[in-house]
Tab-separated table of N, CA and C and ligand atoms in Angstrom:
chain	number	residue	atom	x	y	z
A	10	MET	N	-198.921	-88.008	147.138
A	10	MET	CA	-197.891	-87.013	146.844
A	10	MET	C	-197.460	-87.123	145.386
A	11	VAL	N	-197.420	-86.013	144.749
A	11	VAL	CA	-197.000	-85.994	143.354
A	11	VAL	C	-195.527	-85.635	143.268
A	12	GLN	N	-194.794	-86.495	142.593
A	12	GLN	CA	-193.362	-86.231	142.433
A	12	GLN	C	-193.174	-85.236	141.302
A	13	THR	N	-192.555	-84.148	141.608
A	13	THR	CA	-192.320	-83.154	140.564
A	13	THR	C	-190.837	-83.092	140.245
A	14	TYR	N	-190.555	-82.663	139.086
A	14	TYR	CA	-189.162	-82.467	138.723
A	14	TYR	C	-189.103	-81.359	137.694
A	15	SER	N	-187.955	-80.776	137.579
A	15	SER	CA	-187.819	-79.698	136.611
A	15	SER	C	-186.933	-80.150	135.455
A	16	MET	N	-187.014	-79.417	134.378
A	16	MET	CA	-186.174	-79.696	133.223
A	16	MET	C	-184.695	-79.538	133.595
A	17	HIS	N	-184.465	-78.716	134.592
A	17	HIS	CA	-183.097	-78.475	135.045
A	17	HIS	C	-182.450	-79.785	135.496
A	18	GLU	N	-183.087	-80.469	136.449
A	18	GLU	CA	-182.534	-81.726	136.940
A	18	GLU	C	-182.534	-82.796	135.864
A	19	LEU	N	-183.567	-82.781	135.022
A	19	LEU	CA	-183.633	-83.798	133.968
A	19	LEU	C	-182.477	-83.632	132.986
A	20	SER	N	-182.159	-82.385	132.665
A	20	SER	CA	-181.063	-82.173	131.717
A	20	SER	C	-179.713	-82.498	132.364
A	21	ILE	N	-179.607	-82.253	133.658
A	21	ILE	CA	-178.374	-82.627	134.365
A	21	ILE	C	-178.228	-84.144	134.361
A	22	ALA	N	-179.323	-84.835	134.716
A	22	ALA	CA	-179.282	-86.301	134.771
A	22	ALA	C	-178.936	-86.883	133.403
A	23	SER	N	-179.551	-86.345	132.349
A	23	SER	CA	-179.295	-86.841	130.993
A	23	SER	C	-177.840	-86.627	130.608
A	24	SER	N	-177.310	-85.486	130.988
A	24	SER	CA	-175.938	-85.175	130.629
A	24	SER	C	-174.952	-86.079	131.378
A	25	ILE	N	-175.272	-86.417	132.623
A	25	ILE	CA	-174.416	-87.338	133.383
A	25	ILE	C	-174.475	-88.733	132.757
A	26	VAL	N	-175.689	-89.169	132.436
A	26	VAL	CA	-175.851	-90.496	131.824
A	26	VAL	C	-175.045	-90.574	130.521
A	27	GLU	N	-175.089	-89.503	129.755
A	27	GLU	CA	-174.366	-89.445	128.488
A	27	GLU	C	-172.852	-89.545	128.708
A	28	THR	N	-172.350	-88.757	129.647
A	28	THR	CA	-170.914	-88.756	129.946
A	28	THR	C	-170.452	-90.125	130.443
A	29	VAL	N	-171.232	-90.707	131.356
A	29	VAL	CA	-170.854	-92.002	131.927
A	29	VAL	C	-170.923	-93.093	130.855
A	30	THR	N	-171.923	-93.021	129.984
A	30	THR	CA	-172.057	-93.996	128.903
A	30	THR	C	-170.824	-93.958	128.006
A	31	GLU	N	-170.358	-92.746	127.720
A	31	GLU	CA	-169.156	-92.599	126.891
A	31	GLU	C	-167.930	-93.192	127.587
A	32	SER	N	-167.801	-92.931	128.887
A	32	SER	CA	-166.667	-93.466	129.650
A	32	SER	C	-166.721	-94.982	129.712
A	33	ALA	N	-167.931	-95.517	129.894
A	33	ALA	CA	-168.083	-96.968	130.055
A	33	ALA	C	-167.903	-97.703	128.728
A	34	ALA	N	-167.955	-96.959	127.616
A	34	ALA	CA	-167.829	-97.584	126.294
A	34	ALA	C	-166.476	-98.255	126.115
A	35	ALA	N	-165.492	-97.849	126.930
A	35	ALA	CA	-164.159	-98.449	126.866
A	35	ALA	C	-164.171	-99.868	127.433
A	36	TYR	N	-165.257	-100.217	128.120
A	36	TYR	CA	-165.373	-101.547	128.728
A	36	TYR	C	-166.632	-102.217	128.189
A	37	PRO	N	-166.501	-102.830	127.006
A	37	PRO	CA	-167.697	-103.380	126.357
A	37	PRO	C	-168.430	-104.367	127.253
A	38	GLY	N	-169.730	-104.218	127.313
A	38	GLY	CA	-170.554	-105.135	128.093
A	38	GLY	C	-170.615	-104.807	129.573
A	39	ALA	N	-169.809	-103.858	129.987
A	39	ALA	CA	-169.800	-103.516	131.411
A	39	ALA	C	-171.072	-102.762	131.781
A	40	ARG	N	-171.532	-103.017	132.982
A	40	ARG	CA	-172.682	-102.284	133.472
A	40	ARG	C	-172.235	-101.367	134.594
A	41	VAL	N	-172.869	-100.216	134.632
A	41	VAL	CA	-172.500	-99.251	135.657
A	41	VAL	C	-173.267	-99.569	136.941
A	42	LYS	N	-172.519	-99.645	138.030
A	42	LYS	CA	-173.106	-100.005	139.315
A	42	LYS	C	-173.465	-98.757	140.116
A	43	GLU	N	-172.538	-97.806	140.104
A	43	GLU	CA	-172.740	-96.635	140.938
A	43	GLU	C	-172.025	-95.424	140.356
A	44	VAL	N	-172.689	-94.286	140.435
A	44	VAL	CA	-172.072	-93.032	140.009
A	44	VAL	C	-172.125	-92.084	141.199
A	45	ARG	N	-170.973	-91.528	141.527
A	45	ARG	CA	-170.930	-90.579	142.639
A	45	ARG	C	-170.728	-89.165	142.098
A	46	LEU	N	-171.545	-88.261	142.608
A	46	LEU	CA	-171.490	-86.872	142.171
A	46	LEU	C	-171.057	-85.964	143.306
A	47	ARG	N	-170.360	-84.916	142.945
A	47	ARG	CA	-170.060	-83.848	143.903
A	47	ARG	C	-170.882	-82.644	143.489
A	48	VAL	N	-171.795	-82.246	144.356
A	48	VAL	CA	-172.679	-81.141	144.022
A	48	VAL	C	-172.583	-80.064	145.089
A	49	GLY	N	-172.188	-78.887	144.686
A	49	GLY	CA	-172.100	-77.768	145.617
A	49	GLY	C	-173.486	-77.332	146.063
A	50	ALA	N	-173.548	-76.829	147.286
A	50	ALA	CA	-174.829	-76.407	147.848
A	50	ALA	C	-175.455	-75.257	147.051
A	51	LEU	N	-174.656	-74.564	146.269
A	51	LEU	CA	-175.179	-73.455	145.466
A	51	LEU	C	-175.445	-73.845	144.016
A	52	ALA	N	-175.322	-75.125	143.711
A	52	ALA	CA	-175.458	-75.555	142.320
A	52	ALA	C	-176.910	-75.622	141.865
A	53	SER	N	-177.826	-75.221	142.716
A	53	SER	CA	-179.254	-75.211	142.383
A	53	SER	C	-179.771	-76.575	141.954
A	54	VAL	N	-179.325	-77.603	142.644
A	54	VAL	CA	-179.802	-78.937	142.342
A	54	VAL	C	-180.611	-79.446	143.531
A	55	VAL	N	-181.827	-79.877	143.237
A	55	VAL	CA	-182.654	-80.482	144.278
A	55	VAL	C	-182.385	-81.982	144.249
A	56	GLU	N	-181.842	-82.477	145.350
A	56	GLU	CA	-181.376	-83.850	145.387
A	56	GLU	C	-182.474	-84.872	145.037
A	57	ASP	N	-183.640	-84.744	145.663
A	57	ASP	CA	-184.729	-85.692	145.406
A	57	ASP	C	-185.133	-85.671	143.947
A	58	SER	N	-185.165	-84.463	143.414
A	58	SER	CA	-185.568	-84.284	142.029
A	58	SER	C	-184.544	-84.912	141.086
A	59	LEU	N	-183.273	-84.748	141.413
A	59	LEU	CA	-182.222	-85.319	140.572
A	59	LEU	C	-182.269	-86.846	140.630
A	60	GLN	N	-182.538	-87.390	141.818
A	60	GLN	CA	-182.656	-88.841	141.953
A	60	GLN	C	-183.809	-89.369	141.093
A	61	PHE	N	-184.914	-88.629	141.113
A	61	PHE	CA	-186.085	-89.029	140.336
A	61	PHE	C	-185.772	-88.982	138.836
A	62	CYS	N	-185.119	-87.917	138.413
A	62	CYS	CA	-184.766	-87.757	136.998
A	62	CYS	C	-183.730	-88.796	136.568
A	63	TRP	N	-182.895	-89.176	137.518
A	63	TRP	CA	-181.880	-90.191	137.253
A	63	TRP	C	-182.544	-91.486	136.786
A	64	GLU	N	-183.626	-91.849	137.478
A	64	GLU	CA	-184.317	-93.086	137.130
A	64	GLU	C	-184.908	-93.022	135.721
A	65	LEU	N	-185.306	-91.838	135.311
A	65	LEU	CA	-185.843	-91.666	133.953
A	65	LEU	C	-184.714	-91.685	132.924
A	66	ALA	N	-183.651	-90.950	133.226
A	66	ALA	CA	-182.580	-90.740	132.252
A	66	ALA	C	-181.744	-91.992	132.001
A	67	ARG	N	-181.633	-92.849	132.997
A	67	ARG	CA	-180.726	-94.001	132.875
A	67	ARG	C	-181.354	-95.164	132.107
A	68	GLU	N	-182.679	-95.150	131.927
A	68	GLU	CA	-183.338	-96.263	131.247
A	68	GLU	C	-182.785	-96.469	129.849
A	69	GLY	N	-182.580	-97.742	129.490
A	69	GLY	CA	-182.115	-98.052	128.150
A	69	GLY	C	-180.647	-97.740	127.933
A	70	SER	N	-179.936	-97.437	129.008
A	70	SER	CA	-178.502	-97.168	128.896
A	70	SER	C	-177.761	-98.190	129.752
A	71	PRO	N	-176.418	-98.223	129.643
A	71	PRO	CA	-175.654	-99.150	130.507
A	71	PRO	C	-175.783	-98.786	131.987
A	72	LEU	N	-176.472	-97.694	132.257
A	72	LEU	CA	-176.609	-97.254	133.645
A	72	LEU	C	-177.914	-97.717	134.289
A	73	ALA	N	-178.737	-98.438	133.508
A	73	ALA	CA	-180.008	-98.907	134.056
A	73	ALA	C	-179.734	-99.728	135.307
A	74	GLY	N	-180.389	-99.398	136.394
A	74	GLY	CA	-180.194	-100.127	137.645
A	74	GLY	C	-179.054	-99.582	138.490
A	75	SER	N	-178.358	-98.598	137.973
A	75	SER	CA	-177.235	-98.050	138.735
A	75	SER	C	-177.742	-97.113	139.831
A	76	LYS	N	-176.867	-96.885	140.775
A	76	LYS	CA	-177.208	-96.038	141.906
A	76	LYS	C	-176.514	-94.696	141.750
A	77	LEU	N	-177.241	-93.647	142.073
A	77	LEU	CA	-176.645	-92.313	142.039
A	77	LEU	C	-176.402	-91.850	143.472
A	78	VAL	N	-175.156	-91.575	143.789
A	78	VAL	CA	-174.811	-91.101	145.129
A	78	VAL	C	-174.454	-89.623	145.011
A	79	ILE	N	-175.201	-88.790	145.703
A	79	ILE	CA	-174.975	-87.346	145.613
A	79	ILE	C	-174.300	-86.850	146.887
A	80	ASN	N	-173.128	-86.330	146.703
A	80	ASN	CA	-172.361	-85.807	147.821
A	80	ASN	C	-172.472	-84.282	147.800
A	81	ILE	N	-173.270	-83.735	148.696
A	81	ILE	CA	-173.477	-82.289	148.722
A	81	ILE	C	-172.306	-81.611	149.440
A	82	LEU	N	-171.682	-80.673	148.744
A	82	LEU	CA	-170.558	-79.949	149.322
A	82	LEU	C	-171.038	-78.649	149.946
A	83	PRO	N	-170.604	-78.366	151.147
A	83	PRO	CA	-171.010	-77.100	151.773
A	83	PRO	C	-170.373	-75.915	151.065
A	84	VAL	N	-170.961	-74.758	151.296
A	84	VAL	CA	-170.408	-73.533	150.719
A	84	VAL	C	-169.226	-73.080	151.569
A	85	ILE	N	-168.136	-72.804	150.911
A	85	ILE	CA	-166.963	-72.286	151.620
A	85	ILE	C	-166.566	-70.951	151.000
A	86	VAL	N	-166.461	-69.939	151.845
A	86	VAL	CA	-166.028	-68.622	151.368
A	86	VAL	C	-164.713	-68.249	152.043
A	87	HIS	N	-163.962	-67.479	151.317
A	87	HIS	CA	-162.684	-67.004	151.848
A	87	HIS	C	-162.822	-65.539	152.216
A	88	CYS	N	-162.306	-65.192	153.362
A	88	CYS	CA	-162.405	-63.815	153.849
A	88	CYS	C	-161.094	-63.079	153.587
A	89	ASP	N	-161.197	-61.978	152.858
A	89	ASP	CA	-159.992	-61.193	152.562
A	89	ASP	C	-159.503	-60.442	153.794
A	90	ALA	N	-160.434	-60.105	154.680
A	90	ALA	CA	-160.086	-59.312	155.858
A	90	ALA	C	-159.181	-60.071	156.823
A	91	CYS	N	-159.527	-61.335	157.105
A	91	CYS	CA	-158.711	-62.071	158.076
A	91	CYS	C	-157.995	-63.263	157.447
A	92	GLY	N	-158.295	-63.525	156.174
A	92	GLY	CA	-157.569	-64.576	155.465
A	92	GLY	C	-157.999	-65.991	155.776
A	93	ARG	N	-159.126	-66.131	156.459
A	93	ARG	CA	-159.567	-67.477	156.815
A	93	ARG	C	-160.784	-67.890	155.986
A	94	ASP	N	-161.001	-69.201	155.936
A	94	ASP	CA	-162.152	-69.735	155.212
A	94	ASP	C	-163.279	-70.053	156.194
A	95	SER	N	-164.504	-69.867	155.723
A	95	SER	CA	-165.663	-70.211	156.539
A	95	SER	C	-166.539	-71.194	155.785
A	96	GLU	N	-167.049	-72.165	156.519
A	96	GLU	CA	-168.007	-73.099	155.926
A	96	GLU	C	-169.388	-72.610	156.339
A	97	LEU	N	-170.159	-72.167	155.361
A	97	LEU	CA	-171.443	-71.550	155.665
A	97	LEU	C	-172.540	-72.603	155.804
A	98	THR	N	-173.335	-72.426	156.833
A	98	THR	CA	-174.439	-73.370	157.044
A	98	THR	C	-175.649	-72.964	156.217
A	99	GLY	N	-175.796	-71.679	155.969
A	99	GLY	CA	-176.875	-71.204	155.117
A	99	GLY	C	-176.278	-70.334	154.041
A	100	VAL	N	-177.060	-70.056	153.018
A	100	VAL	CA	-176.516	-69.239	151.939
A	100	VAL	C	-177.127	-67.842	151.956
A	101	GLN	N	-177.815	-67.511	153.043
A	101	GLN	CA	-178.433	-66.185	153.128
A	101	GLN	C	-177.384	-65.114	153.392
A	102	SER	N	-176.391	-65.483	154.176
A	102	SER	CA	-175.411	-64.493	154.590
A	102	SER	C	-174.000	-64.952	154.258
A	103	PHE	N	-173.318	-64.150	153.448
A	103	PHE	CA	-171.944	-64.478	153.111
A	103	PHE	C	-171.011	-63.711	154.026
A	104	ARG	N	-171.046	-64.079	155.294
A	104	ARG	CA	-170.183	-63.393	156.241
A	104	ARG	C	-169.173	-64.348	156.827
A	105	CYS	N	-167.988	-63.824	157.042
A	105	CYS	CA	-166.924	-64.613	157.651
A	105	CYS	C	-167.342	-65.014	159.062
A	106	LEU	N	-167.164	-66.282	159.398
A	106	LEU	CA	-167.542	-66.765	160.723
A	106	LEU	C	-166.518	-66.357	161.776
A	107	HIS	N	-165.382	-65.889	161.322
A	107	HIS	CA	-164.311	-65.577	162.262
A	107	HIS	C	-164.293	-64.100	162.650
A	108	CYS	N	-164.490	-63.216	161.668
A	108	CYS	CA	-164.399	-61.783	161.981
A	108	CYS	C	-165.666	-61.017	161.626
A	109	GLY	N	-166.604	-61.663	160.955
A	109	GLY	CA	-167.878	-61.010	160.675
A	109	GLY	C	-167.905	-60.144	159.432
A	110	GLU	N	-166.768	-60.020	158.751
A	110	GLU	CA	-166.726	-59.245	157.510
A	110	GLU	C	-167.477	-59.998	156.410
A	111	ILE	N	-167.900	-59.250	155.401
A	111	ILE	CA	-168.541	-59.892	154.270
A	111	ILE	C	-167.484	-60.643	153.463
A	112	ALA	N	-167.725	-61.912	153.253
A	112	ALA	CA	-166.769	-62.743	152.530
A	112	ALA	C	-167.450	-63.269	151.274
A	113	ALA	N	-167.081	-62.705	150.139
A	113	ALA	CA	-167.768	-63.042	148.904
A	113	ALA	C	-166.896	-63.878	147.973
A	114	ASP	N	-165.738	-64.236	148.456
A	114	ASP	CA	-164.821	-65.013	147.626
A	114	ASP	C	-165.169	-66.496	147.766
A	115	LEU	N	-165.983	-66.954	146.848
A	115	LEU	CA	-166.505	-68.312	146.913
A	115	LEU	C	-165.426	-69.329	146.536
A	116	ARG	N	-165.133	-70.229	147.451
A	116	ARG	CA	-164.111	-71.254	147.210
A	116	ARG	C	-164.726	-72.610	146.893
A	117	GLN	N	-165.924	-72.817	147.337
A	117	GLN	CA	-166.600	-74.086	147.073
A	117	GLN	C	-168.088	-73.877	147.186
A	118	GLY	N	-168.860	-74.591	146.377
A	118	GLY	CA	-170.309	-74.473	146.496
A	118	GLY	C	-171.045	-74.551	145.172
A	119	ARG	N	-170.326	-74.361	144.064
A	119	ARG	CA	-170.998	-74.416	142.764
A	119	ARG	C	-170.618	-75.654	141.958
A	120	GLU	N	-169.955	-76.591	142.582
A	120	GLU	CA	-169.512	-77.790	141.867
A	120	GLU	C	-170.695	-78.611	141.351
A	121	LEU	N	-170.476	-79.212	140.220
A	121	LEU	CA	-171.433	-80.191	139.705
A	121	LEU	C	-170.594	-81.113	138.833
A	122	GLU	N	-170.026	-82.127	139.463
A	122	GLU	CA	-169.088	-82.960	138.730
A	122	GLU	C	-169.181	-84.416	139.157
A	123	ILE	N	-168.763	-85.272	138.257
A	123	ILE	CA	-168.750	-86.700	138.542
A	123	ILE	C	-167.488	-87.010	139.329
A	124	GLU	N	-167.662	-87.569	140.510
A	124	GLU	CA	-166.522	-87.892	141.360
A	124	GLU	C	-165.953	-89.254	140.980
A	125	SER	N	-166.812	-90.238	140.798
A	125	SER	CA	-166.334	-91.563	140.424
A	125	SER	C	-167.444	-92.374	139.781
A	126	ILE	N	-167.014	-93.346	139.007
A	126	ILE	CA	-167.935	-94.258	138.335
A	126	ILE	C	-167.508	-95.667	138.703
A	127	GLU	N	-168.427	-96.455	139.220
A	127	GLU	CA	-168.087	-97.826	139.568
A	127	GLU	C	-168.775	-98.781	138.601
A	128	LEU	N	-167.963	-99.624	137.968
A	128	LEU	CA	-168.518	-100.588	137.036
A	128	LEU	C	-168.705	-101.920	137.742
A	129	GLU	N	-169.736	-102.618	137.318
A	129	GLU	CA	-170.009	-103.925	137.895
A	129	GLU	C	-168.959	-104.915	137.403
A	130	ASP	N	-168.603	-105.850	138.275
A	130	ASP	CA	-167.656	-106.877	137.864
A	130	ASP	C	-168.253	-107.659	136.705
A	131	PRO	N	-167.390	-108.127	135.799
A	131	PRO	CA	-167.893	-108.899	134.660
A	131	PRO	C	-168.653	-110.128	135.150
A	132	GLU	N	-169.545	-110.614	134.296
A	132	GLU	CA	-170.306	-111.827	134.635
A	132	GLU	C	-169.325	-112.931	135.002
A	133	PRO	N	-169.567	-113.650	136.107
A	133	PRO	CA	-168.666	-114.753	136.464
A	133	PRO	C	-168.761	-115.882	135.447
A	134	ALA	N	-167.652	-116.576	135.283
A	134	ALA	CA	-167.632	-117.693	134.337
A	134	ALA	C	-168.629	-118.755	134.787
A	135	LYS	N	-169.161	-119.483	133.808
A	135	LYS	CA	-170.244	-120.428	134.112
A	135	LYS	C	-169.792	-121.593	134.997
A	136	ASP	N	-168.514	-121.973	134.908
A	136	ASP	CA	-168.054	-123.123	135.681
A	136	ASP	C	-167.645	-122.746	137.114
A	137	GLU	N	-167.879	-121.511	137.469
A	137	GLU	CA	-167.515	-121.075	138.803
A	137	GLU	C	-168.526	-121.630	139.819
A	138	PRO	N	-168.070	-122.108	140.968
A	138	PRO	CA	-169.020	-122.654	141.949
A	138	PRO	C	-169.995	-121.574	142.403
A	139	GLU	N	-171.246	-121.974	142.565
A	139	GLU	CA	-172.265	-120.982	142.915
A	139	GLU	C	-172.624	-120.999	144.399
A	140	ASN	N	-171.989	-121.915	145.135
A	140	ASN	CA	-172.366	-122.057	146.544
A	140	ASN	C	-171.483	-121.233	147.486
A	141	VAL	N	-170.743	-120.289	146.914
A	141	VAL	CA	-169.852	-119.478	147.746
A	141	VAL	C	-170.654	-118.640	148.731
A	142	LYS	N	-171.799	-118.198	148.294
A	142	LYS	CA	-172.596	-117.292	149.139
A	142	LYS	C	-173.187	-117.995	150.358
A	143	GLU	N	-173.067	-119.319	150.411
A	143	GLU	CA	-173.621	-120.032	151.560
A	143	GLU	C	-172.756	-119.901	152.812
A	144	GLN	N	-171.574	-119.391	152.624
A	144	GLN	CA	-170.718	-119.168	153.785
A	144	GLN	C	-171.362	-118.128	154.705
A	145	ALA	N	-171.461	-118.482	155.990
A	145	ALA	CA	-172.177	-117.617	156.908
A	145	ALA	C	-171.283	-116.515	157.478
B	229	ZN	ZN1	-162.702	-62.891	158.321
């Protein structure tokens, strides 16, 4: 199987790495452990592809070895006819699940944002006991 990726995901991954690198600069020597993203189902991001591009983009940065957690947000539309929100399972039909009217007022689904950044704890001091992990 050949892993493919598009410039789209690569540029997204690079831009996230850049943003996180800037944020982490406030903590000299810190390494990034995990980055969590909120991605709307309509954001045109292929999760596998973004994960693959992440591995390319993070090399040589404080994010090398970090994990990318992608939280896909469902599409939510608001219906003007009945005033209720619907969580759409597919994006083929923008219809209210409650009354069947066309609901085009998009409330969620296009997000592409960093939810949180987790930094690795600083290196433990050298005189710290190393046998703590032996506790069962
Ligand atoms: Zn409705």
